[in-house]
XYZ file of C-alpha atoms in Angstrom:
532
model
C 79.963 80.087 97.809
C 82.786 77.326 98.900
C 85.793 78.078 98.529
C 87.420 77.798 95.631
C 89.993 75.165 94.167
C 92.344 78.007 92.892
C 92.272 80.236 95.929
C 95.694 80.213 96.139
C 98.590 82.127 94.781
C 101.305 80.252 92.340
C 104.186 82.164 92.945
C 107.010 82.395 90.173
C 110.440 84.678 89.752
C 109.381 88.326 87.881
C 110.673 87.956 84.608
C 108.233 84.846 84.134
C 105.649 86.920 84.561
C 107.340 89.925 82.278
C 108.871 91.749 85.289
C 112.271 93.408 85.343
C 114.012 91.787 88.807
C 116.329 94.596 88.824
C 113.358 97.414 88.608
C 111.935 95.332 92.185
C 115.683 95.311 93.659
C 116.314 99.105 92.674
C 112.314 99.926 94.075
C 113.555 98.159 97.603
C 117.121 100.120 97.853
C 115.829 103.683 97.280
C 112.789 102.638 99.842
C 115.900 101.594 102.127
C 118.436 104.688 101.377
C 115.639 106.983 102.173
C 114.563 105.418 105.153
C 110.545 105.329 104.225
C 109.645 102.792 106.696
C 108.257 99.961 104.111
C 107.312 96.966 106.070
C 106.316 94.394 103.417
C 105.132 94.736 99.707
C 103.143 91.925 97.635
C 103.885 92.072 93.605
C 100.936 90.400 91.456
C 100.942 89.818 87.667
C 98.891 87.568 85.584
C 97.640 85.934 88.862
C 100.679 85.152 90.340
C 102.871 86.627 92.868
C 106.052 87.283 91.501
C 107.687 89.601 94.274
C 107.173 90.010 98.220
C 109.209 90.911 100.803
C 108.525 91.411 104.552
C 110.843 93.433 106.944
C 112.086 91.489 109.492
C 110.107 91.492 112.502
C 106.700 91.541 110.031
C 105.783 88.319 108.195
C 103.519 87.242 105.846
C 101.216 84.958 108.537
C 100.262 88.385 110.630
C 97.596 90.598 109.748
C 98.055 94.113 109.114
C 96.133 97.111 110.013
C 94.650 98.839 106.806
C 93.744 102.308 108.457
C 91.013 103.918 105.325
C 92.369 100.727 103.012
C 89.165 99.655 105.229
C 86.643 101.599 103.140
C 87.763 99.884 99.744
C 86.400 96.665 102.072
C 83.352 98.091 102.887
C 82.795 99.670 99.303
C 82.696 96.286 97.915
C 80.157 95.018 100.667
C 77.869 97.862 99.905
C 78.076 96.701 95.784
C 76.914 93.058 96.713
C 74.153 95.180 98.644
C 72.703 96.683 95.698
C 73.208 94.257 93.371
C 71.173 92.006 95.478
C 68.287 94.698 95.643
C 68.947 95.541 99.179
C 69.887 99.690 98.826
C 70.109 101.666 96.099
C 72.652 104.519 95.463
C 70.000 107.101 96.397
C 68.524 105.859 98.752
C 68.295 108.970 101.616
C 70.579 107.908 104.812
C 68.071 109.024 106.932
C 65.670 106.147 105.858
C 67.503 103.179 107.088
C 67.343 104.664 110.675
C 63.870 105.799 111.700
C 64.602 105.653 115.490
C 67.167 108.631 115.483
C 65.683 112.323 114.926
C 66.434 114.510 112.293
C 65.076 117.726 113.338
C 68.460 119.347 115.065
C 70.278 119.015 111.250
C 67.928 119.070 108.444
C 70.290 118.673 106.050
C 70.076 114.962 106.924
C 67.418 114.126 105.481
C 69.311 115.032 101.907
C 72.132 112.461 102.662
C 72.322 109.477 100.228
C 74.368 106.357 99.694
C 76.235 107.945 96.961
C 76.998 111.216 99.049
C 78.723 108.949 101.250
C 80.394 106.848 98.470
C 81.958 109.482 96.653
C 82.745 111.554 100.493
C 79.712 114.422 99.335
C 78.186 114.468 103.218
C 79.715 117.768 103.765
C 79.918 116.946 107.625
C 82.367 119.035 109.854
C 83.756 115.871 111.782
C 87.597 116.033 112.753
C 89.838 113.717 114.097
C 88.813 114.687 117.376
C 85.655 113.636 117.191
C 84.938 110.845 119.991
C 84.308 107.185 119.775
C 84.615 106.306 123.328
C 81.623 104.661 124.023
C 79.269 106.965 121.848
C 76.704 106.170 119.588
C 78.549 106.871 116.109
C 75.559 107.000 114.236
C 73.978 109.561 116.775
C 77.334 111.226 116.320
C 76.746 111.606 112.875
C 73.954 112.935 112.504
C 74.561 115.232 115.171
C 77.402 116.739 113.670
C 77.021 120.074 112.035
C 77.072 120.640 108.146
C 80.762 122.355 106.655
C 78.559 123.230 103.583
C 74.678 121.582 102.185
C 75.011 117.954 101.334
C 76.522 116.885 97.849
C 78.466 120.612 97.344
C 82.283 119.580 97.948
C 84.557 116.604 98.146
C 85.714 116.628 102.090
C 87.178 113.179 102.742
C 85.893 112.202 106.166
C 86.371 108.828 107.571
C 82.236 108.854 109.141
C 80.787 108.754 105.774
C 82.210 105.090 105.113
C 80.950 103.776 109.255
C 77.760 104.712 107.825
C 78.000 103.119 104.983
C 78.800 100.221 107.398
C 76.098 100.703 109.365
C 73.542 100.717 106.625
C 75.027 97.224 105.069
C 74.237 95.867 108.576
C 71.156 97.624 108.529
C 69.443 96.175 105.557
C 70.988 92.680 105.697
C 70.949 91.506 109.607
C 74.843 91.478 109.707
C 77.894 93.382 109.988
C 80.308 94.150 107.375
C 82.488 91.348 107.561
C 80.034 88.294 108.140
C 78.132 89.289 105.128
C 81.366 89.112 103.187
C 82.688 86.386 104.296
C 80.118 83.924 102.123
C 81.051 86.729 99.001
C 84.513 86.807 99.042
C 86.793 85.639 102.249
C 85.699 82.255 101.902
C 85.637 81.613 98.151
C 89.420 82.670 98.387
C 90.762 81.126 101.489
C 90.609 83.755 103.783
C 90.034 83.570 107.513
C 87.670 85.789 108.900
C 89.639 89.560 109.684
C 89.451 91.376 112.874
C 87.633 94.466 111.969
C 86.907 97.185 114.716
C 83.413 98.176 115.505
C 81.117 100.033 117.927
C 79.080 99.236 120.555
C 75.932 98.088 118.285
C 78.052 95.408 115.960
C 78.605 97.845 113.103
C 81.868 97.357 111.670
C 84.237 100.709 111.385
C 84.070 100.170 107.764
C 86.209 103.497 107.080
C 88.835 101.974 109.069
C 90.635 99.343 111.786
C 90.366 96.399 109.448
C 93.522 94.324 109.603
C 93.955 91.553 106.888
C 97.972 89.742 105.721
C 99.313 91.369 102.672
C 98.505 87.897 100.539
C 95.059 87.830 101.459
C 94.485 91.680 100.699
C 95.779 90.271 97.284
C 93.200 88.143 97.046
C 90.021 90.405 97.755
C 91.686 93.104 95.591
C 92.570 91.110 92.117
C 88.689 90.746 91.018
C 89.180 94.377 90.688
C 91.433 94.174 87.818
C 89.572 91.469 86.012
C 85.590 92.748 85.713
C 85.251 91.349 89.264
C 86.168 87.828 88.372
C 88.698 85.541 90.342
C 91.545 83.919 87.992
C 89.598 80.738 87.398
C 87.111 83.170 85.235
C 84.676 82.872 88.971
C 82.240 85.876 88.985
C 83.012 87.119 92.544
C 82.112 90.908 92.769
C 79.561 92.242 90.578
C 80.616 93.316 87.086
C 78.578 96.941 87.255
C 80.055 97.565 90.875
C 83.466 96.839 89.865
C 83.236 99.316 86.835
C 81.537 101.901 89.062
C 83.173 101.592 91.835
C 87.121 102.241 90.078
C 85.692 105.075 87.821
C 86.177 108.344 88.623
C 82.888 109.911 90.462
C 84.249 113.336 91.714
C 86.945 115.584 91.817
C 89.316 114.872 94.540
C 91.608 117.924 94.630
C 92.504 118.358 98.511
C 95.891 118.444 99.127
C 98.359 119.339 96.373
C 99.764 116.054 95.520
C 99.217 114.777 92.177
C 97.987 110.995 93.358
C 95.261 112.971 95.119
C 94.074 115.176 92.397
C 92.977 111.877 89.690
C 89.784 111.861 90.966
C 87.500 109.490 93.426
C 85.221 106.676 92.792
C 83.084 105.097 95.186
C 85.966 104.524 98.477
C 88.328 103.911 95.371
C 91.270 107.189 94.019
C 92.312 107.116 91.024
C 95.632 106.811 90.071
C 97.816 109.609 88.037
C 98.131 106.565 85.790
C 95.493 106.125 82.983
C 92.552 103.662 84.102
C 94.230 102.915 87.520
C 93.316 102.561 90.863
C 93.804 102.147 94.509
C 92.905 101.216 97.827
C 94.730 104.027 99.780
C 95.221 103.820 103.700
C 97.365 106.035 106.399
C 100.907 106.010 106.626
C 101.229 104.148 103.135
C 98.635 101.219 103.369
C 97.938 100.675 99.682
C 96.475 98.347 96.764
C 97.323 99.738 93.618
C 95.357 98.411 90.895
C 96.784 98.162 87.106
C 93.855 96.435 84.678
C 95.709 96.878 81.766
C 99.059 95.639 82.665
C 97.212 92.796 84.522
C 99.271 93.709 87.927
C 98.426 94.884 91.489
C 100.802 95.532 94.140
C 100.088 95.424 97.833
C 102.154 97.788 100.189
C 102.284 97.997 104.050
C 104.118 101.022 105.648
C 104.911 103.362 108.360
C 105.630 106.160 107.108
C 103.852 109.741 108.125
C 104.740 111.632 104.818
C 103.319 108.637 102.568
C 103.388 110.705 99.328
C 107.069 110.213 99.685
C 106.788 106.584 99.463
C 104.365 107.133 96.303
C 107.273 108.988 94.499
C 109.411 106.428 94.397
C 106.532 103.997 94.167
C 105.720 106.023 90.681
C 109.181 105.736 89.402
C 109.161 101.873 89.102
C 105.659 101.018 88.662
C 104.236 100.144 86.566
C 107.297 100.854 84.156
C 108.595 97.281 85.167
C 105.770 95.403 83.898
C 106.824 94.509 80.326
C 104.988 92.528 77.680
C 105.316 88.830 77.478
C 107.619 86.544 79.556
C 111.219 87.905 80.114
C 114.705 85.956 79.857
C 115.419 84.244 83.189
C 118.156 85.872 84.833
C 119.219 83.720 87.272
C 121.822 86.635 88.835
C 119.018 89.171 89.077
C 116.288 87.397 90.863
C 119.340 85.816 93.339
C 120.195 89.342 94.158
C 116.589 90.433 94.612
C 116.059 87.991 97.124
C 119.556 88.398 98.962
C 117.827 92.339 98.851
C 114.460 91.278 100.451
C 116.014 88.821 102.984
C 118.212 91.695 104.579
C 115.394 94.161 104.756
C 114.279 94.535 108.529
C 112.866 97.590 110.031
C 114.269 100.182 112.506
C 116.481 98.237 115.548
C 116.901 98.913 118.884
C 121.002 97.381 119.287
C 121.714 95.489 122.355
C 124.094 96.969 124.748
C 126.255 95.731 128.158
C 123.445 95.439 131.305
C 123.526 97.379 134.068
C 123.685 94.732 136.441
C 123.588 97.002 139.591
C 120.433 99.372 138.525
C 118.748 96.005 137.428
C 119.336 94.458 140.471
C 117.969 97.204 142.309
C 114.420 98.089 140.115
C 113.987 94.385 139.222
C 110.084 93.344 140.543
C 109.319 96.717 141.762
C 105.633 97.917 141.263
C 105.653 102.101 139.486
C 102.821 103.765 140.152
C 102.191 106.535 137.924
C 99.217 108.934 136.611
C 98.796 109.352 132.968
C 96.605 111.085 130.252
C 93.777 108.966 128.456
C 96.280 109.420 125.479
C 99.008 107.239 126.961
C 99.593 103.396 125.326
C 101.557 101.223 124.404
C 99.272 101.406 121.394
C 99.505 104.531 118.922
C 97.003 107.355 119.302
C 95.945 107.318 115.701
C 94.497 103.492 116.459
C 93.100 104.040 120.441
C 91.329 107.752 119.531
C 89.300 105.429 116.737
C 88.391 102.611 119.468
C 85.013 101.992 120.636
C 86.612 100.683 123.867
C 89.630 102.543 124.535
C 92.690 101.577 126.493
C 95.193 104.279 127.328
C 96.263 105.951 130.975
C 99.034 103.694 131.605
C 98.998 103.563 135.539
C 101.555 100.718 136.698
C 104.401 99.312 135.249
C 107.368 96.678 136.704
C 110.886 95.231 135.225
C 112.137 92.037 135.842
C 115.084 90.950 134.527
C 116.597 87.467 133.531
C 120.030 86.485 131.922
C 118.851 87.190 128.426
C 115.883 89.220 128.769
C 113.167 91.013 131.125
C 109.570 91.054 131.561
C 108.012 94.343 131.410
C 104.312 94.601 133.285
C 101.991 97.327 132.615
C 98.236 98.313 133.633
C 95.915 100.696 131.169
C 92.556 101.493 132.894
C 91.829 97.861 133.769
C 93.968 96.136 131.005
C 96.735 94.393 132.297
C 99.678 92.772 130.168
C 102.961 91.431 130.761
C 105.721 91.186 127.718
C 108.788 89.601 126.973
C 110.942 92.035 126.105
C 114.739 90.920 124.366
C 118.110 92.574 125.728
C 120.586 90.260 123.571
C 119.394 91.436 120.138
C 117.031 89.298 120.093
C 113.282 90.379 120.050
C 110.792 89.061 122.789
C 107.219 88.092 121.299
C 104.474 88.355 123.637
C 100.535 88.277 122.803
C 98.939 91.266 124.788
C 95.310 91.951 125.059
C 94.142 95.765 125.172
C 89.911 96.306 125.175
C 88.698 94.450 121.405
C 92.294 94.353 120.625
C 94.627 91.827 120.014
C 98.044 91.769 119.403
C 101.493 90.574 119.203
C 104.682 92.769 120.494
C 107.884 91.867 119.275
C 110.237 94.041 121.980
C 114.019 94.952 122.957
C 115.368 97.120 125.748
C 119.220 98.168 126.104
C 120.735 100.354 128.810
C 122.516 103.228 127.323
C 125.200 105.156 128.861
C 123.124 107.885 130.783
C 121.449 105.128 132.776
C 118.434 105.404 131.123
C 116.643 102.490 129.762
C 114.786 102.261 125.924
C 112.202 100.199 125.282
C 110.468 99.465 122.676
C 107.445 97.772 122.167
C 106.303 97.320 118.545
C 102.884 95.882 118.174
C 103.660 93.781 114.805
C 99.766 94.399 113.126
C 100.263 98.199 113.689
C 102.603 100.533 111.647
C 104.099 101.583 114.470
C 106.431 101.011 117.057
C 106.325 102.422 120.970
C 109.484 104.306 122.346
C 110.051 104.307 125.997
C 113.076 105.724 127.669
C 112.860 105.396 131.365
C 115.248 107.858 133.777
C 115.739 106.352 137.091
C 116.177 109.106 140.146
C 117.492 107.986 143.276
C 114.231 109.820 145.070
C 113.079 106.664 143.210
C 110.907 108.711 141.034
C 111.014 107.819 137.413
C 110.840 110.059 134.359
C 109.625 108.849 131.049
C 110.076 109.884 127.604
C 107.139 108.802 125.192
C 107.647 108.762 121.639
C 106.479 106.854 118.601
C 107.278 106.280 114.902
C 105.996 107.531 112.880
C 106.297 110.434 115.000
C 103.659 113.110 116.126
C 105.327 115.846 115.009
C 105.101 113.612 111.158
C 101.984 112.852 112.042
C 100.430 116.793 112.486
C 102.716 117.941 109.319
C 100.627 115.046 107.638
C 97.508 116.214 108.681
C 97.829 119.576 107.921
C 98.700 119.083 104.512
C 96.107 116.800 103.833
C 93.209 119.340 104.991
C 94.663 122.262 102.827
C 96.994 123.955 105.469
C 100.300 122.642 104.740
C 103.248 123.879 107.001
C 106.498 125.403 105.455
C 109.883 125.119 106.349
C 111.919 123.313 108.625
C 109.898 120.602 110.930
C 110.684 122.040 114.302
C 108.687 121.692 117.713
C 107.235 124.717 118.003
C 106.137 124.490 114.107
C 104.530 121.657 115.307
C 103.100 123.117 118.435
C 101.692 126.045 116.490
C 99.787 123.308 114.325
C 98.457 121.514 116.926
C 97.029 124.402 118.710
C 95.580 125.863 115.300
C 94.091 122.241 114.867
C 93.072 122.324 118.531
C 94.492 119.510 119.288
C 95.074 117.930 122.617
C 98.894 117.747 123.687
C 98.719 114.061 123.131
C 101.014 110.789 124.087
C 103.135 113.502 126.371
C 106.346 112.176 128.573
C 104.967 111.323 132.322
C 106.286 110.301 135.429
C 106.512 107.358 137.802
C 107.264 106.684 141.698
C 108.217 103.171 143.077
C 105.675 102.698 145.945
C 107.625 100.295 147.589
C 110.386 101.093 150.245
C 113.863 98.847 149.219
């Protein structure tokens, strides 16, 4: 299919479109007051965007990674599979790959495609499980059984990579170049970068990165039978009812936008007939047929449920019926709202001339862990080919700004990094990925040196603080945010073993040793090798 003369978006103030202006500029300021790291939101009703906002550094023209938003993706793919005759819902797993043996785990031969829609594989596979150069399909089927195929809902992320993996199986293509005749074409979308392993298979139940317009796009079929605006059939009409129905029971983790039920890679919603694409750290495409609205969000924020609460206490209440008064006053304030909206800063301070002048161009050596990038762990333990085990690093300063030069394994990148308040864009190239960094430093009164580096198609941002000894050894201190601690507490409560009380180190050092957890992205040390 060509793409399509209406692909775009028409994009008109709220109340044309029945939306209360005030309801989007009271949504943003409790996001803001409560400091729930939004970084850009898309508003759709009645096939127009009537609200979207991007904190400055992120932008409408850069991707975004979708972390399990992914498996809505791949969902879709597997409906134009079967409606096409190419699988069938219960079809066994097993069948689609004859070459790998069975006998170790029994149990797989009872897989199907709808075990892994509706997350009914019963696999024990963790976080920790390694994609390093492994076969994840051998993984797979390797891994041992929790409890006998189709007995409990355990969300695991392997269940949608083999969904993947069969889509490529039974059409000669991954994921995303069989979709991109279906839907990314028809609607104006360039290709995605979407993760994969070492075979071609596509993640599918995650690293998918797509712009918050485009996601949009590929999501509002969903709310109209599977037709685009222009009345185009684009997904199947069967899949699309299937697919947003509830399946299962999806009770996991307490919170009432978990406990609506789960379709095929689709939750329900706590709101009659609604749905959602639903990713880590607030990734989300919530899906309202009958008020004719969707409403992308991008975030980076560990304890996402937070972010749904206030989410819930605006939407969809601000979607009224028929087209409401202009109010010139209210849209100009929402806008003067979204324009200030920016993300957490790193403030310039005065240079250090002197310690400049004396590090500036000099090669640190250091010795990491495998867990050590300027990329978060929750996107390099996912990676086929993994970067990580930062080993050199070197500062050079200018009037305005300084390079920064680091090594990981054999990846190599140098950044512009801002120390006026402005922020220094670099592209940087670790293993299949791809990024930009938008980056500021400032010398703080210690002597030490922040950095950070903030990757702008992550949800995160890199936190470097570098103490410089005069044995010229230096010491740094290697944080991100969201933070791990967030991170674990997150975790925890989503498997069923929420932590009480205060968040405190050793609360989250007891978790990570009951999770058995590796002490990951830990401080480390550095030595200039050169004599001044």
């Amino acid at each position: 299919m060509k793409k399509l003369e209406s692909c775009e978006f028409e994009h008109v103030t709220p109340e044309k479109v029945g939306v209360d202006s005030k309801a989007i500029t009271a949504f943003i300021n409790e996001i803001n007051e409560k400091n729930l790291g939004l970084q850009s939101f898309t508003v759709v009703r009645h096939d127009k965007v009537c609200a979207q906002g991007f904190f400055k550094p992120y932008s409408a023209d850069i991707p975004h990674v979708l972390y399990s938003m992914s498996k809505s993706v791949t969902s879709t793919a597997v409906g134009f599979a079967v409606s096409e005759g190419l699988l069938n819902l219960n079809d066994r797993v097993a069948q689609f790959f004859p070459e790998y043996k069975m006998s170790k785990r029994p149990f797989n031969r009872m897989l199907t495609v709808r075990m892994l829609l509706t997350m009914h594989s019963d696999k024990l596979i963790t976080v920790l499980d390694e994609k390093g150069e492994r076969d994840w399909i051998a993984n797979f089927f390797g891994a041992t059984f929790l409890l006998p195929p189709n007995t409990k809902f355990n969300y695991i992320s392997e269940n949608t990579s083999m969904l993947a993996a069969i889509v490529t199986k039974v059409t000669g293509m991954s994921v995303i170049d069989y979709l991109y005749p279906r839907m990314f074409e028809p609607l104006g979308i360039e290709k995605p970068f979407w993760e994969s392993d070492g075979m071609g298979n596509n993640a599918g139940g995650w690293g998918l990165y797509m712009k918050s317009e485009d996601l949009a796009k590929f999501f509002l079929p969903y709310i109209h039978g599977g037709k685009w605006k222009d009345g185009t059939q684009l997904i199947p009409e069967m899949w699309v009812k299937e697919a947003t129905r509830k399946q299962v029971e999806s009770v996991h983790d307490g919170y009432i936008d978990n406990m609506a039920g789960y379709g095929y890679q689709f939750w329900r919603n706590p709101i009659p007939n609604s749905y959602r694409a639903d990713g880590l750290f607030g990734q989300r495409c919530f899906m309202f047929p009958e008020y004719d609205a969707l409403v992308v969000l991008n975030c980076g924020e560990a304890e996402d449920y937070k972010v749904m609460k206030v989410f819930w206490k605006y939407f969809p209440e601000c979607f009224k019926y028929g087209e409401l008064p202009e109010n010139k006053d209210s849209v100009e304030e929402m806008q003067k709202t979204i324009d200030a909206c920016q993300v957490e800063d790193l403030p310039a301070t005065e240079r250090n001339r002197e310690l400049e002048e004396k590090i500036s161009g000099r090669l640190i050596k250091c010795k990491t862990s495998e867990f050590v990038s300027v990329v978060t762990i929750t996107i390099t333990q996912m990676l086929y080919h993994k970067p990580g085990e930062i080993n050199e690093m070197r500062f050079t300063f200018d009037d305005d700004k300084m390079m920064f030069y680091w090594k990981e394994k054999d990846y190599e990148n140098t950044i512009e990094v801002g120390m006026n308040g402005e922020y220094g864009v670099s592209p940087i190239t670790l293993g299949d990925l791809h990024y930009h960094t938008y980056s500021k430093a400032s010398w703080q009164e210690d002597g030490s040196l922040k950095l950070w580096i903030r990757p702008i198609e992550t949800a995160h941002v890199r936190k470097f603080t570098f103490y410089f000894r005069d044995d010229n050894t230096v010491k740094v201190i290697n944080e991100m945010t969201p933070r791990l601690q967030d991170l674990v507490i997150y975790y925890m409560t989503f498997t069923g073993n929420p932590i009480k009380g205060e968040i405190s180190e050793d609360i989250v050092k007891d978790a990570v040793e009951k999770l058995g957890l590796p002490i990951v992205e830990p401080n480390f040390h550095g030595k200039f090798i050169d004599e001044q």
